[in-house]
XYZ file of C-alpha atoms in Angstrom:
736
model
C 151.675 -25.373 209.838
C 151.905 -22.098 207.944
C 149.072 -20.626 205.968
C 150.674 -19.657 202.646
C 149.619 -17.440 199.788
C 148.722 -19.189 196.510
C 152.008 -18.407 194.713
C 154.195 -19.244 197.720
C 152.706 -22.629 198.445
C 155.229 -24.642 196.429
C 157.966 -23.963 198.976
C 156.433 -26.082 201.745
C 155.532 -29.762 201.993
C 151.973 -29.042 203.091
C 150.140 -26.560 200.930
C 146.951 -24.614 201.248
C 145.520 -22.452 198.484
C 142.924 -19.948 199.585
C 141.032 -18.769 196.531
C 139.063 -15.697 197.557
C 136.702 -13.531 195.543
C 137.717 -9.968 196.455
C 135.459 -8.006 194.159
C 137.287 -9.010 190.965
C 135.385 -10.559 188.066
C 137.003 -13.956 187.418
C 136.224 -16.235 184.531
C 135.525 -19.923 184.910
C 137.965 -22.388 183.549
C 136.937 -23.496 180.085
C 135.872 -27.120 179.889
C 137.735 -29.241 177.278
C 135.829 -31.557 175.024
C 136.212 -35.314 174.941
C 138.784 -35.427 172.152
C 141.512 -37.798 173.183
C 139.277 -40.110 175.215
C 139.865 -43.854 174.754
C 137.056 -46.107 176.019
C 137.438 -49.870 175.598
C 134.867 -52.515 176.498
C 137.246 -55.422 177.013
C 135.918 -58.759 175.814
C 133.184 -57.232 173.663
C 132.622 -59.515 170.664
C 132.526 -58.326 167.063
C 133.832 -55.067 165.667
C 130.967 -52.767 166.611
C 130.962 -50.629 169.737
C 128.170 -48.675 171.357
C 127.348 -45.392 173.093
C 126.995 -45.427 176.872
C 123.505 -44.489 178.044
C 124.849 -42.597 181.074
C 127.870 -40.714 179.729
C 127.044 -40.702 175.980
C 130.659 -41.706 175.373
C 131.478 -44.194 172.639
C 132.969 -47.522 173.691
C 134.861 -49.758 171.271
C 136.042 -53.338 171.276
C 139.599 -54.116 172.311
C 140.573 -55.332 168.854
C 143.610 -53.340 167.781
C 144.690 -52.645 171.356
C 145.816 -56.172 172.235
C 146.442 -59.387 170.304
C 146.090 -61.975 173.074
C 143.328 -63.359 175.245
C 139.767 -64.576 174.711
C 136.353 -62.956 175.098
C 133.879 -63.993 177.804
C 130.535 -62.954 179.306
C 129.937 -62.924 183.037
C 127.313 -65.321 184.396
C 123.721 -64.326 183.611
C 122.841 -64.009 187.283
C 125.165 -61.028 187.621
C 123.860 -59.106 184.603
C 121.577 -56.780 186.564
C 120.660 -53.137 186.210
C 123.033 -52.370 189.085
C 125.976 -53.416 186.937
C 127.220 -51.141 184.168
C 127.170 -52.610 180.666
C 130.981 -52.443 180.357
C 131.202 -55.065 183.127
C 129.066 -57.633 181.289
C 132.081 -58.857 179.335
C 135.681 -59.685 180.166
C 138.859 -60.556 178.338
C 140.728 -63.449 179.922
C 144.342 -64.454 179.365
C 144.226 -68.155 180.130
C 146.813 -70.018 178.068
C 148.547 -66.845 176.874
C 152.073 -67.244 175.484
C 153.635 -65.104 178.225
C 152.773 -64.195 181.773
C 152.461 -60.509 180.805
C 149.699 -59.272 178.490
C 149.413 -55.596 177.631
C 146.967 -53.136 176.131
C 148.716 -50.467 174.042
C 147.059 -47.045 173.948
C 148.538 -44.942 171.145
C 148.387 -41.436 169.669
C 149.156 -39.742 172.971
C 151.182 -36.601 173.639
C 154.559 -37.288 175.171
C 154.951 -35.572 178.545
C 151.226 -35.062 179.120
C 149.265 -36.279 182.129
C 146.603 -38.917 181.686
C 144.015 -40.583 183.846
C 143.955 -44.361 183.323
C 141.032 -46.351 184.695
C 140.620 -50.130 184.597
C 137.457 -51.955 185.684
C 137.203 -55.584 186.765
C 134.202 -57.780 187.506
C 134.865 -61.462 187.938
C 131.188 -62.532 187.860
C 132.306 -66.176 187.552
C 132.911 -65.585 183.843
C 134.924 -68.825 183.596
C 132.463 -70.965 185.598
C 135.236 -72.039 187.960
C 134.375 -69.939 191.015
C 138.080 -69.226 191.444
C 138.684 -65.475 191.767
C 142.330 -64.752 190.838
C 145.150 -62.628 192.194
C 147.388 -60.817 189.684
C 149.489 -57.702 189.201
C 148.878 -54.524 187.245
C 151.647 -52.531 185.556
C 151.639 -49.191 183.777
C 154.384 -49.562 181.229
C 157.390 -51.051 183.025
C 156.343 -49.821 186.479
C 154.392 -51.859 189.018
C 151.024 -50.302 189.853
C 148.901 -52.576 192.058
C 148.107 -56.169 193.041
C 144.459 -57.120 192.543
C 143.149 -59.673 195.064
C 139.702 -60.849 193.989
C 139.674 -63.543 196.633
C 139.641 -60.901 199.339
C 137.084 -58.839 197.421
C 134.757 -61.823 196.942
C 135.088 -62.927 200.547
C 134.064 -59.586 202.059
C 131.945 -57.984 199.347
C 130.633 -60.796 197.125
C 131.426 -62.238 193.729
C 129.339 -59.559 192.017
C 131.501 -56.705 193.308
C 133.153 -54.436 190.735
C 136.738 -53.315 191.342
C 137.886 -50.036 189.807
C 141.545 -48.991 189.709
C 142.512 -45.519 188.584
C 145.880 -43.829 188.214
C 147.202 -40.438 187.119
C 150.573 -40.594 185.366
C 152.875 -38.590 183.139
C 153.312 -40.517 179.888
C 156.921 -40.302 178.644
C 156.187 -41.517 175.094
C 153.413 -41.182 172.525
C 151.872 -44.393 173.831
C 151.266 -46.117 177.146
C 150.796 -49.780 177.978
C 148.590 -51.244 180.703
C 149.751 -54.757 181.528
C 148.185 -57.645 183.437
C 150.785 -60.011 184.881
C 150.101 -63.601 185.872
C 151.821 -64.314 189.220
C 150.723 -67.952 189.326
C 147.608 -67.376 191.415
C 144.818 -67.479 188.846
C 144.127 -66.132 185.370
C 144.217 -62.337 184.852
C 141.159 -60.705 183.270
C 139.802 -57.199 182.638
C 136.354 -55.724 181.939
C 137.066 -52.208 180.651
C 139.919 -49.781 180.117
C 139.626 -46.005 179.818
C 142.090 -43.188 179.215
C 141.373 -39.472 179.709
C 143.782 -36.584 179.005
C 144.283 -34.081 181.811
C 145.618 -30.567 181.904
C 149.388 -30.533 182.368
C 149.075 -28.248 185.403
C 146.587 -30.505 187.158
C 147.687 -32.788 189.979
C 151.240 -31.415 190.403
C 152.077 -34.399 192.616
C 152.040 -36.629 189.498
C 155.491 -36.373 187.925
C 157.731 -38.391 185.617
C 159.086 -40.129 188.742
C 155.818 -40.661 190.622
C 152.280 -41.726 189.764
C 149.097 -41.365 191.768
C 146.867 -44.383 192.443
C 143.351 -43.434 193.502
C 142.139 -44.702 196.858
C 138.912 -42.690 197.021
C 137.275 -39.662 195.400
C 134.282 -38.447 197.411
C 131.560 -35.931 196.700
C 130.116 -34.818 200.064
C 126.483 -33.802 200.457
C 124.398 -35.028 197.498
C 120.966 -36.285 198.432
C 121.021 -39.102 195.869
C 123.296 -42.082 195.264
C 124.180 -40.926 191.776
C 127.836 -40.587 190.878
C 129.193 -37.522 189.091
C 131.253 -38.064 185.944
C 131.275 -36.969 182.287
C 129.786 -34.699 180.994
C 129.530 -32.877 184.357
C 133.213 -33.576 184.877
C 134.990 -32.821 181.577
C 137.835 -35.169 182.542
C 135.422 -38.014 183.309
C 136.580 -38.510 186.881
C 134.172 -40.560 188.964
C 132.980 -38.796 192.145
C 131.230 -41.156 194.573
C 128.522 -39.676 196.836
C 129.252 -39.484 200.579
C 126.624 -38.495 203.127
C 125.954 -39.643 206.721
C 122.664 -38.060 207.675
C 122.848 -39.128 211.320
C 125.897 -36.984 211.999
C 126.040 -34.511 209.123
C 123.724 -32.065 207.447
C 123.965 -31.011 203.824
C 124.551 -27.611 202.280
C 123.587 -27.084 198.647
C 123.301 -24.347 196.073
C 122.061 -24.145 192.506
C 124.457 -21.325 191.644
C 127.584 -22.083 189.656
C 130.752 -22.516 191.671
C 133.816 -21.381 189.785
C 137.514 -22.183 189.764
C 140.240 -19.551 189.586
C 142.785 -19.327 186.767
C 145.519 -20.850 188.913
C 143.326 -23.807 189.826
C 145.221 -27.118 189.931
C 142.433 -29.704 189.909
C 139.470 -28.518 187.843
C 136.772 -29.818 190.184
C 133.394 -29.576 188.410
C 130.777 -27.162 189.706
C 128.335 -30.046 190.246
C 130.656 -31.464 192.913
C 131.351 -28.138 194.619
C 127.625 -27.248 194.765
C 127.154 -29.665 197.667
C 128.839 -29.971 201.060
C 128.292 -31.394 204.531
C 128.763 -29.945 208.005
C 128.350 -31.621 211.423
C 125.035 -31.420 213.205
C 127.011 -30.506 216.305
C 129.044 -27.381 215.577
C 131.778 -28.558 217.905
C 132.300 -31.744 215.903
C 134.230 -32.304 212.698
C 133.744 -33.577 209.181
C 136.018 -36.592 209.093
C 137.589 -38.884 206.541
C 138.902 -42.369 207.345
C 140.893 -44.849 205.227
C 143.042 -47.956 205.626
C 146.621 -48.192 204.466
C 147.345 -51.067 202.080
C 150.877 -52.497 202.454
C 152.616 -53.005 199.116
C 155.299 -55.713 199.408
C 156.264 -55.115 195.756
C 158.177 -52.027 196.919
C 161.386 -53.469 198.299
C 162.620 -50.369 200.060
C 159.401 -49.122 201.646
C 156.387 -51.465 201.710
C 154.247 -48.797 203.396
C 152.737 -46.503 200.746
C 152.749 -42.752 201.000
C 149.489 -40.816 200.585
C 148.488 -37.584 198.881
C 145.362 -35.887 200.245
C 143.442 -33.196 198.380
C 140.546 -31.374 200.067
C 138.096 -29.166 198.148
C 136.143 -26.294 199.717
C 133.665 -23.659 198.507
C 131.497 -21.426 200.690
C 127.877 -21.974 199.580
C 126.066 -19.644 202.014
C 125.952 -15.884 202.376
C 127.119 -15.439 205.952
C 125.531 -13.047 208.402
C 127.454 -9.861 209.130
C 128.948 -10.958 212.430
C 129.321 -14.672 211.618
C 132.777 -16.211 211.169
C 133.522 -19.416 209.228
C 137.159 -20.401 209.726
C 138.515 -23.891 209.149
C 141.514 -26.007 210.085
C 142.599 -29.534 209.218
C 143.924 -32.260 211.509
C 145.618 -35.416 210.271
C 145.898 -38.079 212.960
C 145.177 -35.261 215.486
C 148.032 -33.120 214.204
C 147.188 -29.735 212.614
C 148.185 -29.024 209.058
C 148.243 -25.265 209.580
C 149.168 -22.949 212.424
C 146.200 -20.678 211.684
C 142.752 -21.170 210.232
C 141.566 -20.251 206.737
C 138.326 -19.002 205.202
C 137.256 -20.203 201.720
C 135.648 -17.762 199.291
C 131.972 -17.569 198.417
C 131.117 -19.665 195.322
C 134.814 -20.130 194.450
C 136.707 -23.366 194.765
C 139.508 -23.595 197.308
C 141.777 -26.579 197.879
C 144.383 -27.847 200.297
C 146.883 -30.600 199.500
C 150.290 -32.020 200.353
C 153.177 -32.574 197.952
C 155.350 -34.832 200.106
C 153.527 -38.155 200.600
C 152.249 -38.673 204.119
C 153.257 -41.973 205.751
C 152.331 -43.501 209.072
C 154.502 -46.435 210.047
C 152.891 -46.895 213.449
C 149.384 -47.667 212.265
C 147.461 -48.647 209.149
C 144.405 -46.416 209.710
C 144.461 -42.733 208.776
C 142.051 -40.172 210.289
C 141.532 -36.708 208.807
C 139.284 -34.085 210.474
C 138.062 -30.724 209.168
C 137.359 -28.636 212.268
C 136.315 -25.101 213.125
C 139.107 -22.850 214.373
C 138.987 -21.203 217.749
C 137.831 -17.955 216.108
C 134.908 -19.527 214.238
C 131.256 -18.994 215.113
C 129.956 -21.391 212.444
C 130.585 -25.147 212.058
C 133.136 -26.526 209.553
C 132.234 -28.062 206.194
C 133.771 -30.065 203.351
C 132.713 -30.276 199.683
C 134.923 -33.042 198.285
C 138.085 -35.034 198.913
C 140.565 -37.181 196.977
C 142.998 -39.662 198.501
C 145.847 -41.163 196.440
C 148.678 -43.506 197.229
C 151.887 -42.889 195.318
C 153.895 -45.401 193.294
C 157.300 -44.908 191.661
C 157.576 -44.589 187.886
C 161.352 -44.352 187.733
C 161.953 -47.562 185.781
C 163.047 -46.691 182.267
C 161.740 -48.663 179.330
C 163.694 -49.814 176.298
C 165.019 -47.156 173.930
C 162.009 -45.821 172.007
C 163.595 -46.342 168.561
C 164.364 -49.950 169.455
C 160.787 -50.433 170.655
C 159.350 -49.022 167.427
C 161.627 -51.202 165.299
C 161.070 -54.494 167.139
C 157.313 -53.826 167.337
C 157.198 -53.364 163.546
C 159.128 -56.641 163.169
C 156.669 -58.380 165.490
C 153.686 -57.163 163.478
C 155.267 -57.993 160.097
C 156.154 -61.570 160.963
C 153.315 -62.240 163.469
C 155.655 -63.290 166.251
C 153.511 -65.014 168.887
C 155.948 -65.815 171.666
C 155.959 -63.715 174.851
C 156.432 -60.525 172.864
C 154.101 -58.331 174.937
C 154.879 -55.139 176.796
C 158.358 -53.658 176.881
C 161.034 -55.784 175.136
C 163.677 -55.519 177.887
C 162.023 -54.323 181.110
C 161.453 -55.717 183.673
C 164.316 -58.130 183.085
C 162.249 -61.025 184.457
C 159.727 -60.455 181.666
C 162.094 -59.603 178.779
C 161.112 -60.980 175.387
C 162.364 -64.403 174.388
C 165.078 -64.543 171.702
C 166.261 -61.014 172.529
C 169.291 -59.901 174.498
C 169.386 -56.429 176.002
C 172.092 -54.260 177.527
C 171.480 -52.650 180.906
C 173.686 -49.836 182.140
C 174.037 -48.252 185.566
C 173.921 -44.684 184.271
C 170.089 -44.582 184.211
C 169.931 -44.747 180.428
C 167.363 -46.722 178.484
C 168.167 -50.410 177.813
C 169.104 -51.314 174.237
C 168.436 -54.439 172.167
C 171.816 -56.000 171.328
C 170.869 -59.436 169.968
C 167.948 -60.824 167.953
C 167.733 -64.558 167.322
C 164.770 -65.478 165.105
C 166.320 -68.599 163.652
C 163.772 -71.262 162.611
C 160.855 -69.001 163.524
C 158.819 -69.486 160.334
C 159.438 -65.954 159.066
C 157.955 -65.259 155.623
C 158.377 -62.403 153.161
C 161.312 -60.081 152.658
C 163.780 -58.856 155.259
C 162.119 -56.006 157.134
C 163.831 -52.637 156.893
C 163.126 -52.255 160.614
C 166.067 -54.542 161.412
C 168.330 -51.728 160.210
C 166.867 -49.438 162.895
C 168.181 -51.579 165.764
C 171.328 -49.478 166.014
C 172.788 -51.268 169.047
C 172.382 -54.826 167.740
C 175.573 -56.882 167.478
C 174.090 -60.287 166.615
C 171.266 -60.871 164.129
C 170.240 -64.446 163.297
C 167.492 -64.899 160.682
C 168.638 -68.321 159.503
C 166.444 -71.250 158.476
C 163.313 -69.288 157.623
C 161.423 -68.562 154.398
C 162.778 -65.099 153.701
C 162.812 -63.986 150.076
C 164.013 -61.004 148.061
C 167.303 -59.165 148.341
C 169.467 -58.333 151.329
C 168.921 -54.701 152.417
C 172.113 -52.682 152.053
C 170.989 -50.696 155.118
C 172.114 -53.608 157.304
C 175.704 -52.596 156.549
C 175.010 -49.328 158.387
C 174.460 -51.062 161.739
C 177.582 -49.830 163.538
C 177.790 -52.594 166.144
C 176.758 -55.567 164.010
C 179.433 -58.281 164.033
C 177.476 -61.405 163.049
C 174.695 -61.637 160.466
C 173.280 -65.099 159.771
C 170.994 -65.302 156.721
C 171.678 -68.926 155.810
C 168.920 -71.365 154.948
C 166.485 -68.929 153.308
C 165.363 -68.162 149.755
C 167.161 -64.874 149.271
C 168.180 -63.666 145.825
C 170.214 -60.964 144.140
C 173.666 -59.763 145.134
C 175.259 -59.320 148.505
C 175.279 -55.516 148.929
C 178.604 -53.779 148.423
C 178.409 -52.279 151.909
C 178.327 -55.730 153.491
C 181.122 -56.956 151.225
C 183.241 -54.021 152.310
C 182.681 -54.817 155.980
C 183.543 -58.455 155.337
C 186.846 -57.442 153.668
C 187.585 -55.114 156.592
C 187.005 -57.982 159.018
C 184.288 -56.162 161.019
C 181.444 -58.504 160.000
C 180.914 -62.238 159.834
C 178.221 -62.945 157.222
C 176.668 -66.378 156.849
C 174.579 -66.797 153.713
C 174.790 -70.465 152.701
C 171.824 -72.414 151.351
C 170.405 -69.447 149.431
C 170.589 -70.903 145.920
C 169.624 -67.690 144.134
C 171.993 -65.427 146.059
C 175.087 -64.098 144.254
C 178.214 -63.975 146.358
C 180.026 -61.310 144.284
C 179.469 -57.589 144.238
C 177.818 -57.468 140.802
C 174.091 -57.201 140.372
C 172.661 -60.445 139.096
C 169.359 -61.657 137.883
C 168.229 -64.975 139.361
C 165.872 -67.610 138.134
C 164.828 -71.027 139.262
C 166.932 -74.069 138.314
C 164.355 -75.133 135.818
C 164.394 -71.820 133.996
C 168.218 -71.736 134.032
C 168.453 -75.165 132.394
C 165.840 -74.244 129.798
C 167.746 -71.077 128.921
C 170.982 -73.058 128.683
C 169.465 -75.648 126.332
C 168.346 -72.861 123.996
C 171.453 -70.674 124.204
C 174.201 -73.282 123.681
C 173.003 -74.513 120.224
C 172.519 -70.899 119.147
C 176.076 -70.023 120.190
C 177.466 -73.048 118.334
C 175.618 -71.962 115.198
C 177.006 -68.429 115.482
C 180.555 -69.796 115.891
C 180.240 -71.954 112.750
C 178.943 -68.987 110.729
C 181.741 -66.725 111.994
C 184.433 -69.248 111.133
C 183.013 -69.598 107.613
C 182.927 -65.817 107.124
C 186.466 -65.498 108.461
C 187.754 -68.003 105.905
C 186.001 -66.185 103.056
C 187.350 -62.822 104.189
C 190.864 -64.254 104.545
C 190.832 -65.611 101.009
C 189.548 -62.297 99.611
C 192.143 -60.336 101.573
C 194.954 -62.583 100.323
C 193.888 -62.067 96.747
C 193.566 -58.323 97.155
C 196.885 -58.109 98.976
C 198.813 -59.633 96.062
C 197.489 -56.846 93.835
C 198.140 -54.029 96.291
C 201.776 -55.039 96.850
C 202.763 -54.034 93.311
C 202.439 -50.257 93.908
C 202.740 -48.309 97.165
C 201.909 -44.565 97.039
C 204.623 -42.348 98.571
C 202.195 -40.256 100.617
C 200.742 -43.263 102.488
C 202.206 -45.488 105.213
C 201.993 -49.205 105.477
C 199.618 -50.086 108.336
C 199.715 -53.855 108.091
C 200.388 -55.543 111.474
C 202.918 -57.808 109.832
C 205.210 -54.865 109.046
C 204.404 -52.435 111.896
C 206.989 -52.372 114.674
C 206.264 -52.487 118.421
C 207.175 -48.856 119.070
C 204.650 -47.681 116.480
C 201.974 -49.748 118.125
C 202.948 -48.370 121.549
C 202.647 -44.862 120.198
C 199.185 -45.538 118.842
C 197.937 -46.906 122.125
C 199.475 -44.081 124.181
C 197.161 -41.670 122.374
C 194.175 -43.339 124.065
C 193.281 -41.825 127.426
C 189.889 -43.535 127.894
C 189.924 -46.743 130.020
C 193.704 -46.919 130.138
C 195.194 -48.570 133.222
C 198.693 -48.427 134.648
C 200.414 -51.569 135.861
C 200.151 -50.368 139.473
C 196.395 -49.936 139.011
C 196.201 -53.531 137.774
C 198.111 -54.688 140.854
C 195.546 -52.934 143.057
C 192.571 -54.215 141.055
C 193.755 -57.849 141.214
C 195.103 -57.651 144.800
C 198.639 -58.165 143.442
C 197.447 -60.795 140.915
C 196.349 -63.122 143.702
C 193.576 -65.181 142.067
C 194.138 -66.867 138.661
C 191.009 -67.531 136.620
C 192.690 -69.256 133.665
C 195.573 -69.352 131.188
C 195.889 -68.941 127.410
C 198.541 -68.350 124.774
C 198.582 -64.640 125.584
C 199.176 -65.213 129.292
C 197.303 -65.628 132.601
C 193.810 -64.270 133.373
C 193.344 -62.812 136.882
C 190.268 -61.975 138.976
C 189.881 -58.338 139.988
C 187.548 -55.630 141.346
C 187.324 -52.014 140.176
C 186.907 -49.165 142.664
C 183.088 -49.297 142.376
C 183.043 -53.029 143.187
C 182.614 -54.202 139.582
C 184.253 -57.586 139.093
C 186.555 -57.869 136.042
C 188.901 -60.328 134.323
C 192.430 -59.023 133.662
C 194.348 -60.758 130.835
C 198.067 -60.059 131.364
C 200.659 -60.692 128.639
C 203.248 -63.265 129.616
C 206.887 -62.089 129.501
C 207.881 -65.549 128.267
C 205.901 -65.043 125.037
C 207.940 -63.614 122.171
C 204.761 -63.082 120.190
C 202.944 -61.207 122.958
C 202.444 -57.976 121.013
C 201.184 -59.802 117.934
C 198.827 -61.909 120.023
C 197.637 -58.739 121.708
C 196.864 -57.176 118.329
C 195.263 -60.369 117.102
C 192.815 -60.429 119.993
C 191.811 -56.801 119.420
C 191.363 -57.564 115.700
C 189.171 -60.529 116.482
C 186.893 -58.508 118.725
C 186.489 -55.794 116.103
C 185.883 -58.382 113.407
C 183.023 -59.841 115.442
C 181.554 -56.362 115.793
C 181.707 -55.861 112.016
C 179.730 -59.015 111.436
C 177.202 -57.877 114.067
C 176.625 -54.736 112.023
C 177.912 -51.999 114.339
C 177.209 -48.582 112.769
C 180.167 -46.998 114.565
C 182.671 -49.267 112.844
C 184.283 -47.739 109.791
C 187.461 -49.799 109.755
C 188.898 -52.356 107.441
C 190.413 -55.489 108.844
C 193.629 -54.985 106.906
C 194.191 -51.443 108.225
C 193.693 -52.123 111.969
C 195.992 -50.387 114.485
C 196.170 -50.749 118.230
C 194.744 -47.272 118.674
C 191.436 -48.614 117.463
C 191.145 -50.669 120.657
C 189.494 -47.571 122.111
C 186.429 -48.392 120.034
C 186.061 -51.668 121.911
C 185.705 -49.798 125.185
C 182.774 -47.818 123.744
C 180.887 -50.586 121.963
C 178.813 -53.210 123.754
C 176.815 -56.039 122.294
C 174.532 -58.584 123.950
C 176.391 -61.540 122.412
C 179.979 -60.333 123.104
C 182.110 -60.000 126.185
C 182.656 -56.273 126.761
C 186.198 -54.932 126.810
C 186.534 -52.435 129.665
C 190.079 -51.196 129.094
C 193.719 -51.982 128.409
C 197.215 -51.465 129.775
C 200.376 -50.468 127.819
C 202.798 -49.550 130.609
C 206.397 -50.104 129.530
C 206.896 -53.828 129.126
C 203.463 -54.623 130.593
C 200.513 -55.369 128.307
C 196.998 -56.333 129.448
C 193.343 -56.348 128.422
C 190.540 -55.810 130.963
C 187.214 -57.578 130.285
C 183.928 -57.794 132.121
C 183.789 -60.839 134.400
C 181.525 -63.705 133.283
C 180.285 -65.270 136.528
C 178.545 -68.257 134.893
C 181.774 -69.912 133.684
C 183.032 -70.744 130.198
C 181.125 -72.042 127.215
C 183.131 -75.244 127.386
C 182.017 -75.885 130.967
C 178.368 -75.485 130.012
C 178.709 -77.754 126.984
C 180.346 -80.449 129.088
C 177.521 -80.251 131.649
C 174.768 -80.926 129.100
């Protein structure tokens, strides 16, 4: 293989970076602090965490990260000083609603790389002596199958299993899921997340994650692991030393990384190394391949190998230290390389290495033919790769349905991604899956008879691809959000059998009239079916109000009739006196003597609230629905442009007295206003003209039906009133 320069390495599948100190003063890579670390002691009871004695990192309970499972302690016999405190407890998912249960780690940076580490110790926590087998997922992508039966058989029931992965997180959260495959109950002891530098581990991409097989620190004289705070990213470096075949090399001086470093190996790890006792031998690394039947296309995993070097000795003048690497007896490089003194150097591959002929891999670090000194190795990391190409549900859909889940405490199998994998999609949802590699969308939500309480969540209006929404037969209260009318694909909305109130929003009514939406809203006794706003009460309050209002109205009617009779008698008496002399400079304005054309002229002067006959045809949908009939003519149902419902009283052509009846009705309305004491009224009953109908469109009173406008269009005459949705007074009196 070729030996490439640092900036040219990306062109080849096997890369070697030789970081040499050539007299330049290079600065060490600054160590980040622990901000962004998430450390969860799964199964820890209560709400109080603790600080680890070894790392000084704070661990918290898993409350808030997951809403399923139960807490357990491992058996007392396994709580020894050899076992870390985080392994004393476990969260088990026996009896969970779904086969998938997920921890959600939030407040992440989309597109960043993160190290995720999960720890498991069975420790007979359930007293059954039945170690399980279950799957691990990161988001919607399969990660690993954990076989605790194999682990217990060969290593003992007190063995701790640690699984670690490096992934690129596509969203501002990541989920770690345990999936029951029918071979025992999943459990977990701890879960940790650590942010990495974006440039670290270039083999981890949006399409591929790295699953740690081993991370070895060669040469330390103790069995202590290296992790935080020595490693700012809290990677765990296990000690590796075989004193019968290797000898150690150590230094107390700081070993630095160059600016273009890709792995950030801590100085503590690079300060130790091993070399063979026999200079002609190698420093070797051996590992077994683990077949992964979950990968349909290629069950044999590919491996990424990263080797770390740093020269720790000042070499004699004529001594030569030159290294080469063999993998399964095949050289990585065509020539040897020489690492720099007290500077980290690394070699790695970008294309995963596979070996279909055998399941054991052998890597040797050897001295080149030009070397006079034996080879050495400071540290090594071995990863298997796993695909992360499965796309989760559209992020806006996930946010919306998650908010709905939290609001209504949905406890079905609503864990993990709503739509992916399809075999674990949430109950009562339907999703659309396309072949163009786009994110699945939620197209149907059926929460009928699910015990939902409270108002209708605004999050439903954020499911932009939903076509079917069924919230029937629940305990939903309040009004219907108008935002639901903005769902472009919604064709069926079922809200029947709830306790909703108020009006059906105008946007929904418009879609119903257009035929693009089927709305079901029956069995909502306080819901108004028209476009007007309405105030609702309980039946009891409505009846009480009716019992009080009807007698009051009857009393007002009796008083008005009495006053009308008195006024009529006074007017008759006064009229007999006024008829004797008529001044020449005044005109007679009595309705009895005014002709129709004069009245038309008066009304034509009014521009406010005047309707044409064609406008009335549009308002009433060509006079389709008749509300009633009187001496003046028929009364029709109608809607103004803003959705306001009105009653249109149209003069009948068969009535010879239509104009007089028209004037009489206007007079009667004004007369009622006089007796109510309107300050704006300065008219006398005897001098009323049609032009004064304009006043009725400006005056409103709580006890009178408001007149909205009128029509005087050729032979057509009409009055437009506000619509009274509660029926007539006669209907209410008959119902008492």
